[in-house]
Structures are given as structure tokens and as C-alpha cells.
Amino acid sequence: MAGAGGGNDVQWCFSQVKGAIDDDVAEADIISTVEFNHSGELLATGDKGGRVVIFQQEPESKNQPQCRGEYNVYSTFQSHEPEFDYLKSLEIEEKINKIRWLPQKNAAQFLLSTNDKTIKLWKISERDKRPEGYNLKEEDGRYRDPNTVTTLRVPVFRPMDLMVEASPRRVFANAHTYHINSISVNSDCETYLSADDLRINLWHLEITDRSFNIVDIKPANMEELTEVITAAEFHPNQCNTFVYSSSKGTIRLCDMRASALCDQHSKMFEEPEDPNNRSFFSEIISSISDVKFSHSGRYMMTRDYLSVKIWDLNMETRPVETYQVHEYLRSKLCSLYENDCIFDKFECCWNGNDSVVMTGSYNNFFRMFDRGYRQDVTLEASRENSKPRSVLKPRKVCTGGKRKKDEISVDSLDFNKKILHTAWHPLDNIIAVATTNNLYIFQDKLN
Amino acid sequence: AFPRLNPEKAEEAKLKARYPNLGHKPGGSDLLRKRLQKGQKYFDSGDYNMAKAKIKNKQLPTAAPEKTEITGDHIPTPQDLPQRKPSLVASKLAG
């Protein structure tokens, strides 16, 4: 069966699944972010318990050159801990909202991880040698009595079992009154931005005691608040440009060369709405939950509740492409409002050459849209399709009338099984899909 | 347009039928302010210290052991707040 994903003959296969099998999910195990690094060799996840797990792809084995390496645990650490702000009576969750990798500059890897209030820069380094043969210390670390030392020797480095260490190198705290929803590393590799509901700050990676506020949409009177910032990202190669999306479905592009405070946007992207079609739900479902630049920097993608839109940065008046993720939910908005699902924040991602986009849905379904071939496919992340290298069968939701065999009706969808976070390897057809507490890795079939 | 032809409007009619007092500004201030207030707990150090000062030698009323919610006249004490500790268990993804 043909499937979208770069050519109409791409088939997706199960590769691996990480996490516990049992249905009883502890809140701490809920996955809250997934991100490949710039080479795709490392895959990081963050969870509600404030923990980060990093997987590393094994190098391709010489015996099976056609088989891509598996992802195995490389490092895991507690990034953030729960805090209580007594002054404001605020509980600060340890949940990792976002992880962003820095481009690699030396042997070590660096990533930024953030919870609602604090961003941390973590260094992940390997140690595969240790010094042996000290004069004043025994091998187990105990100090020798200097009187017993009769000869001197030069300590040498000897190989040891690989140890991967994660250490917090910077803590960027106390700059956000509201909850951080995004972080984005600048292409200059020196600065990054952090965005909360009402403000965006610019940081230098070396400086933790100071940050510049570059966007502030807080009204003088909070009664007049009409929209919040939902996501922000730096342009992939123009270091002066960033965008931020809002709960009203608009995207503003800002140029930091224009002024220190970018409250005035350079461009505003908004699709005109037919006032006759406006309903109670219109604004809520137009709220943008994610914004991502294409790798080329020419386009950006936004995700709202029911669709994915591709915008050409040269055209502010409307998107160039719109893809319906699960249009059948439009006639279920009342229940989705009552059970709060209408506020779910789905993310979206591009493949390496910007030809395919992917986003999640309910019932552990995820969708891919091939922009060139104008094809889309719905796939499912489930333990039932988890035989090694088994090809995933496209799924179909029946929207009314007679349900065909193998179709699932809208009313049978499990709205507790949400795929909010997905990631695409920057160079290869390997994807990471997070269900509530499991991480699935799929790859395209190599022949 | 008839609500029947527009699924969104039909859903809106359903919602208004269930909740007749629903405000007219759905995406407006109330919703947004609720979002901005996430994480708010009831312990107020000001209330607590003022209550301590007023009562002086008397004991502050504390929550009965069975009660899990702090409501009404009861002044929460730091002991009432659930202790949030970091998870000491490693992530199951690394298992």
C-alpha cells in the first residue's frame, strides 16, 4: 500500500518502542517533548517528572549494511525538580516543556531544557579513559601516607568502560513571570530566545544573570487581555529574524535589527475568516499550538486544532497549503470542549528536505502529508503493530454512513491516546512518535 | 445559514443548550486568565502569618487527616501542602 513520506512508494515500518507496557501510567512518565539533534544520531525525550532520556543510534553494522542502527539509551538525568514559589503561591512543575539541541562544536553535546520557569544548559560528555598510577592515591581513591612513597611514577591514561556524564553548565532563571512554552537556539549559536504567554526574552548562552526582553504583549490592564503567545522560533539561517504565534491564530515575524523591542512586527500572517462561519469555537480552534520553520527557511508551518498550514514567508495574506488533520472532529467540538481536549497542543514537524510534514492526532494516530505528491496517510503507534520491521498499515476513520471493514468510527476513537509530540530525523526517514508514555521509532522500508 | 449545514454552529448550539450562562467571549479574558493562573495553590503565606499573629498562643485549626482539599475558613499550613519531591525513580524509557 502506498504511503506518504517522500515519494508514493514509501512504506513505514516499526523499528523500536521504549517505555513500560502496562496501562497504569504514572504521571511522571508522560512524555512531554521529543527532539533529534542536528545529526540525528541522538534523540532526546523529556517527561512530566522532569527527567531527560537521550538515545544514541548505533552505527550501521558491517554485517547488515542495509539495516539502520537502533537507538539505545545513552544518558538519562533529572533536569528539573518541582519547586514552590511561596511569594506567589505557585507550584512550579518539573515537567520539561521543550528540549533544543545546540549544534555540535566539540566532542561534547549540549542541549537546552526548560520547564515553566527555568531554562538549563546541559553538557553531555563521554569519558572513556581514566588516569591510573597516582603517587599519592591508591587506585580506590584513598590517600597514601607520603612516608610510604619511595619511588615516583608518571600517571598514565588507561581505557575504561564508556561513561556518559550530564552536567548542568548554566541555569537561566527568574526571567519569566508566565509559563515558558518555547525555546529556540539562534543560527548564530550564541543566543537563544525563550517565550512565555506574554513575553519573549533573548539570552546569551554564556550569560545567566541577564536577558533582554524583545516582545511584550502584556496589556496595561489585564482585563483587556485578548491573546497570548503560544510558540516562538528563530529563523534557521537569518539570525535577526524570529516568529511567534498567538492564541488567535496569527503569526508575527519580527526583525531584531528594526528595534530593541520588537512589539511592532515586520510581517503578520493571518488567514481571513468568513464572519458568517464564526462560532463560539472559532477562536479556540484557530489557536496555534506549534510553529516550525522549514529547513530551507522559505516556509513555516503552523498547527491549529484541526489543521496544519504551510505559509510562504513572502505572503502574509493566507497560507499556501492547508492540510486537514482530523476534520471529522468539527462535529464533535461540543464534547471536546467539555472534556478539555479542544485545548490539546499538538506539535508538527518537517522531514529533512521539507517535502513531507507530520503531526499527531487521537487514538494514537499520526498523519503525514506529502506536499509534492499531494498524498496523506494516517498511521497508528500501537503495540499491536510492533513486530520488528513490520510494515504499518494505513488507518482510516469512518465519518458517517456505513463503516467499512478496518475503518474505525469517530465515536470509537480514544481521546485519551493523544500523540502530541513527534520528531523527524534531519537527514533520514526515521521518525520518533511519542504516545502518552511510550516512544515509538519507525523507519521507511529499505530494500 | 442553518446550524444543520454548519457543523461548528450545530456544536455551538449544543453547548449553549447545556450551559445557558456561558459567556460571550469564549477566547477572551476568562479563558486566558485561567491559563495564566496555572499552578496556583491555596497556601498564602500572608494569611498564614496573620492568622498565626492573631491567634497567638492558640493552635491554628489544621485539616483533619481524612481531608485532602483545603477549603473555607481553614488556613492552610505548610504541612498541609503535599510535599512535592522529584521523582527518584528512573524514567521507564531508559529501562
Coordinates of C-alpha atoms in Angstrom, one line a residue, chain A residues 123-443:
Chain A
K123 CA 26.6 19.3 28.8
I124 CA 26.7 15.7 27.8
S125 CA 30.2 14.3 27.6
E126 CA 31.9 11.0 27.2
R127 CA 34.7 9.6 29.4
D128 CA 36.5 6.6 28.1
K129 CA 39.9 7.0 29.7
R130 CA 40.9 7.5 33.3
P131 CA 44.3 8.3 34.9
E132 CA 45.9 5.5 36.8
G133 CA 49.1 5.2 38.7
Y134 CA 49.0 8.2 41.0
N135 CA 51.8 8.6 43.5
L136 CA 49.7 9.9 46.5
K137 CA 46.5 8.0 45.9
E138 CA 45.6 4.3 45.8
E139 CA 43.5 3.1 42.9
D140 CA 40.4 3.2 45.1
G141 CA 40.9 6.8 45.9
R142 CA 42.3 6.5 49.4
Y143 CA 45.2 8.8 50.1
R144 CA 48.6 7.1 50.7
D145 CA 50.8 8.0 53.6
P146 CA 53.5 10.1 51.9
N147 CA 56.1 8.4 54.1
T148 CA 55.5 5.2 52.2
V149 CA 56.2 6.7 48.9
T150 CA 59.7 5.6 47.8
T151 CA 59.6 6.0 44.1
L152 CA 57.9 8.3 41.7
R153 CA 55.9 7.3 38.6
V154 CA 54.1 9.3 35.9
P155 CA 50.3 8.6 35.9
V156 CA 49.0 7.3 32.6
F157 CA 45.6 7.3 30.9
R158 CA 44.1 3.9 30.6
P159 CA 40.9 2.9 28.7
M160 CA 37.8 2.4 30.8
D161 CA 34.2 1.5 30.1
L162 CA 32.4 4.3 28.4
M163 CA 30.8 6.7 30.9
V164 CA 28.4 9.4 29.7
E165 CA 28.0 12.3 32.1
A166 CA 25.4 15.0 32.1
S167 CA 26.2 18.2 34.0
P168 CA 24.3 21.5 34.2
R169 CA 26.5 24.2 32.8
R170 CA 24.2 27.2 33.0
V171 CA 20.9 27.9 34.8
F172 CA 18.8 30.7 33.3
A173 CA 16.3 31.6 35.9
N174 CA 13.9 34.3 37.1
A175 CA 13.2 35.9 33.8
H176 CA 9.7 34.7 33.2
T177 CA 6.5 35.6 35.1
Y178 CA 4.4 33.4 33.0
H179 CA 4.8 29.9 31.7
I180 CA 7.6 29.2 29.2
N181 CA 6.2 27.5 26.1
S182 CA 9.2 27.7 23.7
I183 CA 12.9 28.0 23.4
S184 CA 14.8 28.4 20.2
V185 CA 18.5 28.5 19.5
N186 CA 19.6 31.2 17.1
S187 CA 21.6 30.3 14.0
D188 CA 24.4 32.5 15.4
C189 CA 24.9 29.7 18.0
E190 CA 25.5 32.3 20.7
T191 CA 22.0 33.4 21.6
Y192 CA 18.6 31.9 22.1
L193 CA 15.1 33.0 22.8
S194 CA 12.6 31.9 25.5
A195 CA 8.9 32.7 25.2
D196 CA 6.1 32.6 27.8
D197 CA 2.4 33.5 27.4
L198 CA 3.1 37.2 27.2
R199 CA 6.8 37.9 26.7
I200 CA 9.8 36.8 24.8
N201 CA 13.3 37.1 26.1
L202 CA 16.7 36.9 24.3
W203 CA 19.6 35.3 26.1
H204 CA 23.3 34.8 25.5
L205 CA 24.3 31.2 26.2
E206 CA 27.2 32.4 28.3
I207 CA 25.3 34.9 30.4
T208 CA 22.8 33.8 33.0
D209 CA 22.2 36.9 35.1
R210 CA 20.7 39.0 32.4
S211 CA 18.3 38.7 29.4
F212 CA 16.8 41.1 27.1
N213 CA 13.0 41.4 26.7
I214 CA 12.3 41.6 22.9
V215 CA 8.5 41.1 22.9
D216 CA 6.0 42.2 25.5
I217 CA 2.3 41.9 24.8
K218 CA 1.1 42.3 28.3
P219 CA -1.7 44.9 28.3
A220 CA -1.6 47.7 31.0
N221 CA -4.9 46.4 32.2
M222 CA -5.1 42.6 32.4
E223 CA -8.9 42.9 31.8
E224 CA -8.0 43.8 28.3
L225 CA -6.1 40.7 27.6
T226 CA -7.2 39.1 24.3
E227 CA -4.4 36.9 23.2
V228 CA -1.3 35.1 24.4
I229 CA 1.9 33.9 22.8
T230 CA 1.7 30.2 22.0
A231 CA 5.0 29.4 20.3
A232 CA 8.2 31.1 19.0
E233 CA 11.1 30.2 16.8
F234 CA 14.2 31.7 15.3
H235 CA 14.7 31.6 11.6
P236 CA 17.0 28.7 10.6
N237 CA 19.6 31.0 8.9
Q238 CA 18.7 34.6 9.4
C239 CA 19.9 35.4 12.9
N240 CA 17.9 38.6 13.1
T241 CA 14.5 37.0 12.4
F242 CA 12.1 35.1 14.6
V243 CA 8.4 34.4 14.6
Y244 CA 5.8 34.0 17.3
S245 CA 2.3 32.6 17.1
S246 CA -0.8 33.5 19.1
S247 CA -3.9 32.0 20.6
K248 CA -5.9 34.0 17.9
G249 CA -4.3 32.2 15.0
T250 CA -1.9 34.9 13.9
I251 CA 1.9 34.7 13.4
R252 CA 4.1 37.7 13.7
L253 CA 7.5 37.8 12.1
C254 CA 10.0 40.2 13.8
D255 CA 13.3 41.6 12.8
M256 CA 15.6 42.4 15.7
R257 CA 17.5 44.9 13.5
A258 CA 14.4 47.1 13.4
S259 CA 14.4 47.9 17.1
A260 CA 15.4 46.6 20.5
L261 CA 11.8 45.9 21.5
C262 CA 10.0 44.0 18.7
D263 CA 6.4 44.8 19.7
Q264 CA 5.9 46.1 16.2
H265 CA 6.0 43.1 13.8
S266 CA 7.6 43.2 10.4
K267 CA 5.1 40.8 9.0
M268 CA 1.8 39.5 10.3
F269 CA 0.4 36.2 8.9
E270 CA -3.3 35.7 9.2
E271 CA -5.8 33.8 7.2
P272 CA -9.0 35.9 6.7
E273 CA -12.1 34.3 8.2
D274 CA -15.6 34.3 6.9
P275 CA -17.6 36.1 9.6
N276 CA -20.7 34.1 8.7
N277 CA -18.9 30.9 9.7
R278 CA -17.8 32.2 13.1
S279 CA -18.9 30.2 16.1
F280 CA -18.1 30.0 19.8
F281 CA -15.3 27.6 18.9
S282 CA -13.7 29.5 16.1
E283 CA -11.1 31.3 18.1
I284 CA -10.3 28.4 20.3
I285 CA -9.6 26.0 17.4
S286 CA -7.7 28.7 15.5
S287 CA -5.2 28.9 18.4
I288 CA -1.8 27.9 17.0
S289 CA -0.2 25.2 19.1
D290 CA 3.1 25.0 17.2
V291 CA 5.1 26.9 14.6
K292 CA 8.1 25.5 12.8
F293 CA 10.3 27.0 10.0
S294 CA 11.1 24.7 7.1
H295 CA 14.8 23.7 6.9
S296 CA 15.2 26.0 3.9
G297 CA 13.8 29.0 5.8
R298 CA 11.5 29.8 3.0
Y299 CA 8.3 28.5 4.6
M300 CA 6.9 28.0 8.0
M301 CA 4.3 25.5 9.2
T302 CA 1.6 26.1 11.9
R303 CA -0.6 23.7 13.7
D304 CA -4.0 24.6 15.0
Y305 CA -6.6 22.3 16.4
L306 CA -7.9 20.8 13.2
S307 CA -5.3 21.6 10.5
V308 CA -1.7 22.1 9.5
K309 CA -0.9 25.2 7.4
I310 CA 2.2 26.0 5.3
W311 CA 3.0 29.6 4.9
D312 CA 5.3 31.2 2.4
L313 CA 7.2 33.9 4.3
N314 CA 6.7 36.2 1.3
M315 CA 2.9 36.1 1.6
E316 CA 1.1 37.2 4.7
T317 CA -2.5 37.1 3.4
R318 CA -3.1 33.3 3.6
P319 CA -1.3 30.0 3.8
V320 CA -0.1 28.4 0.6
E321 CA -1.1 24.9 1.7
T322 CA -3.7 23.7 4.2
Y323 CA -4.0 20.1 5.4
Q324 CA -6.9 18.7 7.4
V325 CA -5.7 16.6 10.2
H326 CA -9.0 15.3 11.6
E327 CA -11.8 17.4 10.1
Y328 CA -14.3 14.9 11.4
L329 CA -13.8 16.4 14.9
R330 CA -15.6 19.6 13.8
S331 CA -18.9 18.0 14.6
K332 CA -17.6 16.8 18.0
L333 CA -16.4 20.2 19.3
C334 CA -19.0 20.4 22.0
S335 CA -17.8 17.2 23.7
L336 CA -14.2 18.1 23.0
Y337 CA -14.7 21.4 24.8
E338 CA -16.4 19.7 27.8
N339 CA -13.5 17.2 28.2
D340 CA -10.9 19.9 27.5
C341 CA -9.4 18.0 24.5
I342 CA -10.1 21.1 22.4
F343 CA -7.1 22.7 24.3
D344 CA -4.7 19.9 23.5
K345 CA -1.5 21.3 22.0
F346 CA -0.3 19.2 19.0
E347 CA 3.1 19.8 17.6
C348 CA 4.2 19.3 14.0
C349 CA 7.5 18.7 12.1
W350 CA 9.1 18.7 8.7
N351 CA 11.2 16.0 7.1
G352 CA 14.8 16.7 6.2
N353 CA 14.1 18.0 2.7
D354 CA 10.8 19.8 3.6
S355 CA 8.8 17.6 1.3
V356 CA 6.7 15.9 4.0
V357 CA 5.1 17.2 7.2
M358 CA 3.9 15.2 10.1
T359 CA 1.6 15.8 13.1
G360 CA -0.2 13.7 15.7
S361 CA -3.9 13.1 16.4
Y362 CA -6.1 11.0 18.8
N363 CA -6.3 7.2 19.1
N364 CA -2.5 7.1 18.8
F365 CA -2.9 8.1 15.2
F366 CA -0.4 10.3 13.4
R367 CA -0.7 11.9 10.0
M368 CA 1.8 12.6 7.2
F369 CA 1.2 15.0 4.4
D370 CA 3.4 14.7 1.3
R371 CA 3.5 18.2 -0.2
G372 CA 4.8 17.2 -3.6
Y373 CA 2.7 14.1 -4.3
R374 CA -0.3 15.6 -2.6
Q375 CA -0.9 12.4 -0.6
D376 CA -1.6 11.9 3.0
V377 CA -1.6 8.9 5.2
T378 CA -2.8 8.0 8.7
L379 CA -0.7 5.6 10.7
E380 CA -1.0 4.2 14.2
A381 CA 1.5 3.8 17.0
S382 CA 0.4 0.7 18.8
R383 CA 1.9 -2.3 20.4
E384 CA -0.2 -4.4 18.2
N385 CA 1.9 -3.4 15.2
S386 CA 5.2 -3.9 16.9
K387 CA 6.7 -6.8 15.2
P388 CA 10.2 -5.9 14.1
R389 CA 10.2 -4.4 10.6
S390 CA 6.5 -5.0 10.1
V391 CA 5.0 -2.5 7.7
L392 CA 2.5 -0.1 9.1
K393 CA -1.0 -0.4 7.6
P394 CA -2.7 2.9 6.8
R395 CA -5.7 3.6 9.1
K396 CA -8.9 5.2 8.1
V397 CA -11.6 7.0 10.2
C398 CA -15.1 6.5 9.1
T399 CA -17.0 9.7 9.3
G400 CA -20.6 8.6 8.7
G401 CA -22.7 6.1 7.0
K402 CA -21.6 2.6 6.6
R403 CA -18.3 1.7 8.3
K404 CA -16.1 -0.4 6.0
K405 CA -14.0 -3.2 7.4
D406 CA -10.8 -2.0 9.0
E407 CA -12.2 1.5 9.4
I408 CA -12.8 3.0 12.8
S409 CA -15.7 5.2 13.6
V410 CA -15.3 8.7 15.1
D411 CA -17.2 7.6 18.3
S412 CA -14.8 4.8 18.9
L413 CA -11.7 6.9 18.9
D414 CA -9.8 7.0 22.2
F415 CA -9.3 10.7 23.1
N416 CA -7.0 9.8 25.9
K417 CA -4.5 8.4 23.5
K418 CA -3.0 11.6 22.1
I419 CA 0.1 11.9 20.0
L420 CA 1.2 15.5 20.8
H421 CA 4.9 15.1 20.1
T422 CA 6.6 13.8 17.0
A423 CA 10.1 14.3 15.5
W424 CA 11.7 13.5 12.2
H425 CA 15.4 12.7 11.8
P426 CA 17.0 15.6 10.0
L427 CA 18.7 13.5 7.3
D428 CA 16.9 10.2 7.1
N429 CA 13.4 8.6 7.0
I430 CA 13.4 7.8 10.7
I431 CA 10.7 9.2 12.9
A432 CA 10.1 9.3 16.7
V433 CA 6.5 9.3 17.8
A434 CA 5.5 9.7 21.5
T435 CA 2.3 8.3 22.8
T436 CA 1.4 9.1 26.4
N437 CA 4.2 7.2 27.9
N438 CA 5.9 5.3 25.1
L439 CA 8.3 6.3 22.4
Y440 CA 8.0 4.6 19.0
I441 CA 10.6 4.7 16.4
F442 CA 9.6 4.0 12.8
Q443 CA 11.7 4.0 9.7

